[in-house]
PDB file of C-alpha atoms in Angstrom:
ATOM      1  CA  ALA A   1      -5.112  62.690-130.631  1.00  0.00           C
ATOM      2  CA  GLN A   2      -2.480  61.106-128.460  1.00  0.00           C
ATOM      3  CA  LYS A   3      -0.450  63.536-126.453  1.00  0.00           C
ATOM      4  CA  ILE A   4       2.518  61.197-126.053  1.00  0.00           C
ATOM      5  CA  THR A   5       3.583  58.658-128.660  1.00  0.00           C
ATOM      6  CA  GLN A   6       6.119  55.934-128.081  1.00  0.00           C
ATOM      7  CA  THR A   7       6.421  54.056-131.353  1.00  0.00           C
ATOM      8  CA  GLN A   8       8.657  51.223-130.157  1.00  0.00           C
ATOM      9  CA  PRO A   9       6.682  48.582-128.262  1.00  0.00           C
ATOM     10  CA  GLY A  10       9.878  46.631-127.648  1.00  0.00           C
ATOM     11  CA  MET A  11      13.609  47.159-127.999  1.00  0.00           C
ATOM     12  CA  PHE A  12      16.651  44.932-127.574  1.00  0.00           C
ATOM     13  CA  VAL A  13      20.146  46.143-126.767  1.00  0.00           C
ATOM     14  CA  GLN A  14      23.414  44.412-126.086  1.00  0.00           C
ATOM     15  CA  GLU A  15      24.874  44.908-122.641  1.00  0.00           C
ATOM     16  CA  LYS A  16      27.294  47.889-122.482  1.00  0.00           C
ATOM     17  CA  GLU A  17      25.842  49.404-125.658  1.00  0.00           C
ATOM     18  CA  ALA A  18      23.827  52.628-125.810  1.00  0.00           C
ATOM     19  CA  VAL A  19      20.140  52.639-126.690  1.00  0.00           C
ATOM     20  CA  THR A  20      17.658  55.357-127.647  1.00  0.00           C
ATOM     21  CA  LEU A  21      13.991  55.131-126.738  1.00  0.00           C
ATOM     22  CA  ASP A  22      11.764  57.370-128.826  1.00  0.00           C
ATOM     23  CA  CYS A  23       9.110  59.752-127.581  1.00  0.00           C
ATOM     24  CA  THR A  24       7.158  62.368-129.503  1.00  0.00           C
ATOM     25  CA  TYR A  25       4.613  64.670-127.975  1.00  0.00           C
ATOM     26  CA  ASP A  26       1.802  66.923-129.055  1.00  0.00           C
ATOM     27  CA  THR A  27       1.019  70.206-127.381  1.00  0.00           C
ATOM     28  CA  SER A  28       0.264  73.778-128.315  1.00  0.00           C
ATOM     29  CA  ASP A  29       1.237  75.003-124.871  1.00  0.00           C
ATOM     30  CA  PRO A  30       4.589  76.841-124.878  1.00  0.00           C
ATOM     31  CA  SER A  31       5.224  75.744-121.286  1.00  0.00           C
ATOM     32  CA  TYR A  32       5.493  72.046-120.616  1.00  0.00           C
ATOM     33  CA  GLY A  33       7.643  69.451-118.929  1.00  0.00           C
ATOM     34  CA  LEU A  34       8.698  66.031-120.125  1.00  0.00           C
ATOM     35  CA  PHE A  35       9.452  63.112-117.830  1.00  0.00           C
ATOM     36  CA  TRP A  36      10.743  59.571-118.218  1.00  0.00           C
ATOM     37  CA  TYR A  37       9.861  56.774-115.830  1.00  0.00           C
ATOM     38  CA  LYS A  38      11.170  53.218-115.557  1.00  0.00           C
ATOM     39  CA  GLN A  39       8.947  50.323-114.538  1.00  0.00           C
ATOM     40  CA  PRO A  40      10.870  47.106-113.792  1.00  0.00           C
ATOM     41  CA  SER A  41       9.149  43.740-113.646  1.00  0.00           C
ATOM     42  CA  SER A  42       8.534  44.276-109.932  1.00  0.00           C
ATOM     43  CA  GLY A  43       6.029  46.936-110.954  1.00  0.00           C
ATOM     44  CA  GLU A  44       7.085  50.155-109.266  1.00  0.00           C
ATOM     45  CA  MET A  45       7.344  53.410-111.232  1.00  0.00           C
ATOM     46  CA  ILE A  46      10.747  55.077-110.907  1.00  0.00           C
ATOM     47  CA  PHE A  47      11.341  58.668-111.999  1.00  0.00           C
ATOM     48  CA  LEU A  48      14.448  58.958-114.186  1.00  0.00           C
ATOM     49  CA  ILE A  49      14.835  62.357-115.800  1.00  0.00           C
ATOM     50  CA  TYR A  50      13.070  65.631-116.571  1.00  0.00           C
ATOM     51  CA  GLN A  51      13.266  68.195-119.395  1.00  0.00           C
ATOM     52  CA  GLY A  52      11.541  71.555-119.332  1.00  0.00           C
ATOM     53  CA  SER A  53      10.360  73.192-122.528  1.00  0.00           C
ATOM     54  CA  TYR A  54      12.472  76.281-121.844  1.00  0.00           C
ATOM     55  CA  ASP A  55      15.604  74.400-120.862  1.00  0.00           C
ATOM     56  CA  GLN A  56      18.462  75.350-123.147  1.00  0.00           C
ATOM     57  CA  GLN A  57      20.442  72.194-122.578  1.00  0.00           C
ATOM     58  CA  ASN A  58      19.537  68.539-122.816  1.00  0.00           C
ATOM     59  CA  ALA A  59      18.944  66.975-119.422  1.00  0.00           C
ATOM     60  CA  THR A  60      21.372  64.378-118.099  1.00  0.00           C
ATOM     61  CA  GLU A  61      21.233  62.130-115.035  1.00  0.00           C
ATOM     62  CA  GLY A  62      24.068  59.654-114.777  1.00  0.00           C
ATOM     63  CA  ARG A  63      23.741  57.170-117.647  1.00  0.00           C
ATOM     64  CA  TYR A  64      20.442  58.743-118.740  1.00  0.00           C
ATOM     65  CA  SER A  65      20.255  61.682-121.099  1.00  0.00           C
ATOM     66  CA  LEU A  66      17.445  63.268-123.003  1.00  0.00           C
ATOM     67  CA  ASN A  67      17.773  64.154-126.672  1.00  0.00           C
ATOM     68  CA  PHE A  68      15.348  67.075-126.744  1.00  0.00           C
ATOM     69  CA  GLN A  69      14.423  68.379-130.189  1.00  0.00           C
ATOM     70  CA  LYS A  70      11.791  71.014-129.575  1.00  0.00           C
ATOM     71  CA  ALA A  71      11.002  71.827-133.195  1.00  0.00           C
ATOM     72  CA  ARG A  72      10.365  68.146-133.885  1.00  0.00           C
ATOM     73  CA  LYS A  73       8.525  67.730-130.587  1.00  0.00           C
ATOM     74  CA  SER A  74      10.633  64.771-129.601  1.00  0.00           C
ATOM     75  CA  ALA A  75      12.225  63.879-126.276  1.00  0.00           C
ATOM     76  CA  ASN A  76      14.134  60.665-126.759  1.00  0.00           C
ATOM     77  CA  LEU A  77      15.750  58.907-123.807  1.00  0.00           C
ATOM     78  CA  VAL A  78      19.309  57.735-124.292  1.00  0.00           C
ATOM     79  CA  ILE A  79      20.699  55.111-121.963  1.00  0.00           C
ATOM     80  CA  SER A  80      24.450  54.709-122.211  1.00  0.00           C
ATOM     81  CA  ALA A  81      26.415  51.593-121.257  1.00  0.00           C
ATOM     82  CA  SER A  82      23.308  49.435-120.851  1.00  0.00           C
ATOM     83  CA  GLN A  83      23.171  47.071-117.912  1.00  0.00           C
ATOM     84  CA  LEU A  84      21.066  43.957-117.389  1.00  0.00           C
ATOM     85  CA  GLY A  85      19.194  45.846-114.680  1.00  0.00           C
ATOM     86  CA  ASP A  86      17.996  48.333-117.278  1.00  0.00           C
ATOM     87  CA  SER A  87      15.586  45.742-118.644  1.00  0.00           C
ATOM     88  CA  ALA A  88      12.171  47.259-117.927  1.00  0.00           C
ATOM     89  CA  MET A  89       9.260  49.219-119.358  1.00  0.00           C
ATOM     90  CA  TYR A  90      10.036  52.875-119.992  1.00  0.00           C
ATOM     91  CA  PHE A  91       7.344  55.523-120.067  1.00  0.00           C
ATOM     92  CA  CYS A  92       7.511  59.028-121.452  1.00  0.00           C
ATOM     93  CA  ALA A  93       5.144  61.552-119.878  1.00  0.00           C
ATOM     94  CA  MET A  94       4.254  65.207-120.310  1.00  0.00           C
ATOM     95  CA  ARG A  95       2.826  67.929-118.147  1.00  0.00           C
ATOM     96  CA  GLU A  96       1.443  70.921-120.003  1.00  0.00           C
ATOM     97  CA  ASP A  97       1.623  74.380-118.457  1.00  0.00           C
ATOM     98  CA  TYR A  98       4.056  73.186-115.840  1.00  0.00           C
ATOM     99  CA  SER A  99       3.566  76.289-113.801  1.00  0.00           C
ATOM    100  CA  GLY A 100      -0.011  75.177-113.329  1.00  0.00           C
ATOM    101  CA  ASN A 101      -1.411  72.093-111.734  1.00  0.00           C
ATOM    102  CA  THR A 102      -2.093  69.666-114.550  1.00  0.00           C
ATOM    103  CA  PRO A 103      -1.232  66.014-114.048  1.00  0.00           C
ATOM    104  CA  LEU A 104       1.087  63.898-116.181  1.00  0.00           C
ATOM    105  CA  VAL A 105      -0.070  62.221-119.379  1.00  0.00           C
ATOM    106  CA  PHE A 106       1.780  59.001-120.155  1.00  0.00           C
ATOM    107  CA  GLY A 107       2.684  57.204-123.356  1.00  0.00           C
ATOM    108  CA  LYS A 108       2.072  53.487-123.869  1.00  0.00           C
ATOM    109  CA  GLY A 109       5.647  52.611-123.000  1.00  0.00           C
ATOM    110  CA  THR A 110       8.591  50.766-124.549  1.00  0.00           C
ATOM    111  CA  ARG A 111       9.796  47.446-123.202  1.00  0.00           C
ATOM    112  CA  LEU A 112      13.596  47.363-123.170  1.00  0.00           C
ATOM    113  CA  SER A 113      15.432  44.066-122.959  1.00  0.00           C
ATOM    114  CA  VAL A 114      19.168  44.105-122.331  1.00  0.00           C
ATOM    115  CA  ILE A 115      20.982  41.042-123.632  1.00  0.00           C
ATOM    116  CA  ALA A 116      24.177  39.728-122.062  1.00  0.00           C
TER     117      ALA A 116
ATOM    118  CA  ASP B   1      12.084  59.442 -96.195  1.00  0.00           C
ATOM    119  CA  ALA B   2       9.122  57.134 -96.643  1.00  0.00           C
ATOM    120  CA  GLY B   3       7.712  57.028-100.125  1.00  0.00           C
ATOM    121  CA  VAL B   4       4.097  56.705-101.176  1.00  0.00           C
ATOM    122  CA  ILE B   5       2.597  53.748 -99.363  1.00  0.00           C
ATOM    123  CA  GLN B   6      -0.205  51.723-100.872  1.00  0.00           C
ATOM    124  CA  SER B   7      -2.151  48.847 -99.419  1.00  0.00           C
ATOM    125  CA  PRO B   8      -2.878  46.119-100.064  1.00  0.00           C
ATOM    126  CA  ARG B   9      -0.180  45.089-102.563  1.00  0.00           C
ATOM    127  CA  HIS B  10      -2.408  42.390-103.967  1.00  0.00           C
ATOM    128  CA  GLU B  11      -6.161  41.917-103.787  1.00  0.00           C
ATOM    129  CA  VAL B  12      -8.152  39.014-105.175  1.00  0.00           C
ATOM    130  CA  THR B  13     -11.896  39.074-104.745  1.00  0.00           C
ATOM    131  CA  GLU B  14     -15.078  37.913-106.389  1.00  0.00           C
ATOM    132  CA  MET B  15     -17.147  40.118-108.597  1.00  0.00           C
ATOM    133  CA  GLY B  16     -19.806  42.074-106.799  1.00  0.00           C
ATOM    134  CA  GLN B  17     -17.673  42.616-103.726  1.00  0.00           C
ATOM    135  CA  GLU B  18     -16.609  46.028-102.502  1.00  0.00           C
ATOM    136  CA  VAL B  19     -12.903  46.792-102.901  1.00  0.00           C
ATOM    137  CA  THR B  20     -11.063  49.534-101.026  1.00  0.00           C
ATOM    138  CA  LEU B  21      -7.558  50.590-101.996  1.00  0.00           C
ATOM    139  CA  ARG B  22      -5.549  52.775 -99.664  1.00  0.00           C
ATOM    140  CA  CYS B  23      -2.805  55.320-100.118  1.00  0.00           C
ATOM    141  CA  LYS B  24      -0.576  57.355 -97.861  1.00  0.00           C
ATOM    142  CA  PRO B  25       1.193  60.142 -99.803  1.00  0.00           C
ATOM    143  CA  ILE B  26       4.618  61.529 -99.043  1.00  0.00           C
ATOM    144  CA  SER B  27       4.429  63.947 -96.151  1.00  0.00           C
ATOM    145  CA  GLY B  28       4.246  67.532 -97.368  1.00  0.00           C
ATOM    146  CA  HIS B  29       2.978  66.679-100.823  1.00  0.00           C
ATOM    147  CA  ASP B  30      -0.242  68.523-101.547  1.00  0.00           C
ATOM    148  CA  TYR B  31      -1.209  66.706-104.738  1.00  0.00           C
ATOM    149  CA  LEU B  32      -2.393  63.117-104.885  1.00  0.00           C
ATOM    150  CA  PHE B  33      -3.171  61.125-108.024  1.00  0.00           C
ATOM    151  CA  TRP B  34      -4.848  57.769-108.646  1.00  0.00           C
ATOM    152  CA  TYR B  35      -3.933  55.874-111.833  1.00  0.00           C
ATOM    153  CA  ARG B  36      -5.013  52.570-113.315  1.00  0.00           C
ATOM    154  CA  GLN B  37      -2.668  50.508-115.490  1.00  0.00           C
ATOM    155  CA  THR B  38      -3.818  47.802-117.902  1.00  0.00           C
ATOM    156  CA  MET B  39      -2.177  46.188-120.892  1.00  0.00           C
ATOM    157  CA  MET B  40      -4.839  47.524-123.225  1.00  0.00           C
ATOM    158  CA  ARG B  41      -5.092  51.105-122.033  1.00  0.00           C
ATOM    159  CA  GLY B  42      -1.749  51.751-120.370  1.00  0.00           C
ATOM    160  CA  LEU B  43      -1.621  54.247-117.501  1.00  0.00           C
ATOM    161  CA  GLU B  44      -4.833  56.192-117.085  1.00  0.00           C
ATOM    162  CA  LEU B  45      -5.416  59.004-114.640  1.00  0.00           C
ATOM    163  CA  LEU B  46      -8.569  58.356-112.649  1.00  0.00           C
ATOM    164  CA  ILE B  47      -8.719  61.323-110.279  1.00  0.00           C
ATOM    165  CA  TYR B  48      -6.481  63.786-108.526  1.00  0.00           C
ATOM    166  CA  PHE B  49      -6.669  65.888-105.396  1.00  0.00           C
ATOM    167  CA  ASN B  50      -5.136  69.157-104.323  1.00  0.00           C
ATOM    168  CA  ASN B  51      -5.077  69.850-100.596  1.00  0.00           C
ATOM    169  CA  ASN B  52      -7.553  67.002-100.085  1.00  0.00           C
ATOM    170  CA  VAL B  53     -10.046  68.449-102.577  1.00  0.00           C
ATOM    171  CA  PRO B  54     -10.869  66.498-105.754  1.00  0.00           C
ATOM    172  CA  ILE B  55      -9.852  68.610-108.740  1.00  0.00           C
ATOM    173  CA  ASP B  56     -10.563  66.379-111.718  1.00  0.00           C
ATOM    174  CA  ASP B  57     -12.440  63.085-111.591  1.00  0.00           C
ATOM    175  CA  SER B  58     -13.184  62.876-115.306  1.00  0.00           C
ATOM    176  CA  GLY B  59     -11.075  59.738-115.564  1.00  0.00           C
ATOM    177  CA  MET B  60     -13.209  57.778-113.114  1.00  0.00           C
ATOM    178  CA  PRO B  61     -14.762  55.146-115.360  1.00  0.00           C
ATOM    179  CA  GLU B  62     -18.149  54.692-113.719  1.00  0.00           C
ATOM    180  CA  ASP B  63     -20.211  55.548-110.689  1.00  0.00           C
ATOM    181  CA  ARG B  64     -19.005  52.300-109.183  1.00  0.00           C
ATOM    182  CA  PHE B  65     -15.701  54.070-108.570  1.00  0.00           C
ATOM    183  CA  SER B  66     -15.306  56.642-105.820  1.00  0.00           C
ATOM    184  CA  ALA B  67     -12.313  58.271-104.175  1.00  0.00           C
ATOM    185  CA  LYS B  68     -11.889  60.266-101.001  1.00  0.00           C
ATOM    186  CA  MET B  69      -9.133  62.102 -99.248  1.00  0.00           C
ATOM    187  CA  PRO B  70     -10.309  62.815 -95.697  1.00  0.00           C
ATOM    188  CA  ASN B  71      -6.956  64.287 -94.663  1.00  0.00           C
ATOM    189  CA  ALA B  72      -3.530  65.126 -96.042  1.00  0.00           C
ATOM    190  CA  SER B  73      -2.078  61.735 -95.204  1.00  0.00           C
ATOM    191  CA  PHE B  74      -4.704  59.310 -96.447  1.00  0.00           C
ATOM    192  CA  SER B  75      -6.768  58.555 -99.517  1.00  0.00           C
ATOM    193  CA  THR B  76      -9.001  55.697-100.591  1.00  0.00           C
ATOM    194  CA  LEU B  77     -10.230  54.434-103.932  1.00  0.00           C
ATOM    195  CA  LYS B  78     -13.349  52.328-103.658  1.00  0.00           C
ATOM    196  CA  ILE B  79     -15.022  50.098-106.227  1.00  0.00           C
ATOM    197  CA  GLN B  80     -18.538  48.926-105.447  1.00  0.00           C
ATOM    198  CA  PRO B  81     -19.636  46.579-106.888  1.00  0.00           C
ATOM    199  CA  SER B  82     -16.471  45.255-108.483  1.00  0.00           C
ATOM    200  CA  GLU B  83     -16.423  43.615-111.926  1.00  0.00           C
ATOM    201  CA  PRO B  84     -13.809  41.440-113.693  1.00  0.00           C
ATOM    202  CA  ARG B  85     -12.956  44.297-116.082  1.00  0.00           C
ATOM    203  CA  ASP B  86     -11.762  46.306-113.079  1.00  0.00           C
ATOM    204  CA  SER B  87      -8.780  43.955-112.804  1.00  0.00           C
ATOM    205  CA  ALA B  88      -5.674  46.110-113.136  1.00  0.00           C
ATOM    206  CA  VAL B  89      -2.788  47.619-111.219  1.00  0.00           C
ATOM    207  CA  TYR B  90      -3.862  50.736-109.374  1.00  0.00           C
ATOM    208  CA  PHE B  91      -1.201  53.307-108.561  1.00  0.00           C
ATOM    209  CA  CYS B  92      -1.276  56.202-106.193  1.00  0.00           C
ATOM    210  CA  ALA B  93       1.193  59.043-106.725  1.00  0.00           C
ATOM    211  CA  SER B  94       1.888  62.302-104.940  1.00  0.00           C
ATOM    212  CA  SER B  95       3.800  65.471-105.629  1.00  0.00           C
ATOM    213  CA  HIS B  96       4.378  69.006-104.554  1.00  0.00           C
ATOM    214  CA  ARG B  97       2.616  71.620-106.643  1.00  0.00           C
ATOM    215  CA  PRO B  98       3.250  70.357-110.183  1.00  0.00           C
ATOM    216  CA  ARG B  99       5.568  73.016-111.493  1.00  0.00           C
ATOM    217  CA  ASP B 100       9.028  73.058-112.952  1.00  0.00           C
ATOM    218  CA  ASN B 101      10.727  69.732-112.497  1.00  0.00           C
ATOM    219  CA  GLN B 102       8.535  68.278-109.781  1.00  0.00           C
ATOM    220  CA  PRO B 103       7.937  64.629-110.655  1.00  0.00           C
ATOM    221  CA  GLN B 104       5.146  62.536-109.316  1.00  0.00           C
ATOM    222  CA  HIS B 105       6.315  59.892-106.872  1.00  0.00           C
ATOM    223  CA  PHE B 106       4.507  56.598-107.230  1.00  0.00           C
ATOM    224  CA  GLY B 107       3.602  53.921-104.739  1.00  0.00           C
ATOM    225  CA  ASP B 108       4.297  50.288-105.529  1.00  0.00           C
ATOM    226  CA  GLY B 109       0.735  49.775-106.742  1.00  0.00           C
ATOM    227  CA  THR B 110      -2.102  47.446-105.852  1.00  0.00           C
ATOM    228  CA  ARG B 111      -2.575  44.501-108.178  1.00  0.00           C
ATOM    229  CA  LEU B 112      -6.327  43.898-108.229  1.00  0.00           C
ATOM    230  CA  SER B 113      -7.883  40.732-109.594  1.00  0.00           C
ATOM    231  CA  ILE B 114     -11.659  40.402-109.756  1.00  0.00           C
ATOM    232  CA  LEU B 115     -12.805  36.839-110.372  1.00  0.00           C
TER     233      LEU B 115
END
């Protein structure tokens, strides 16, 4: 079974609008961490935001926020006020037992295109 | 601070040749990861090291693939002999001990094309 599921292969959003990229995860571990990365067309992987399973509040980093719904096992990324430079692939990833030393498992990604 | 440095950025070679990819992790990071990215399979973990010791190499696809980390500042991923299906982008990433909110920091990748 897939650990991380991103059901939207591609998304379009108008510039200055908000967009939500979906991510659901599967784990039986009570301790885990969720990460979002951005991969622009140049290819590098850029860390955006983190949410821990025990965090009481949704994570925010500038225009990025995470809509964390633990019971539904979802960790959707919300990008507010989209910019043309936000066009990229976005990957959701999970680390189980984040006090341990397990590596990240990545979803297949969502390609976001911001339209002027 | 310098990030994760990978070389070469691009490699084109003929099948059957040996390919060596190189990685310099961020200083002070004690975990190093090698990933492969393809359209079909996405990002796959190949192997990771802790304090220069391989911890999990279950993602290494075949015996043609090998990875070493002779010291804390250098790692190699070698493919011998290379095949066209090895064409992919290979990423190296490093991190502190993976706990709490420690992300993995990625290099820019090596785009490998085997003809």
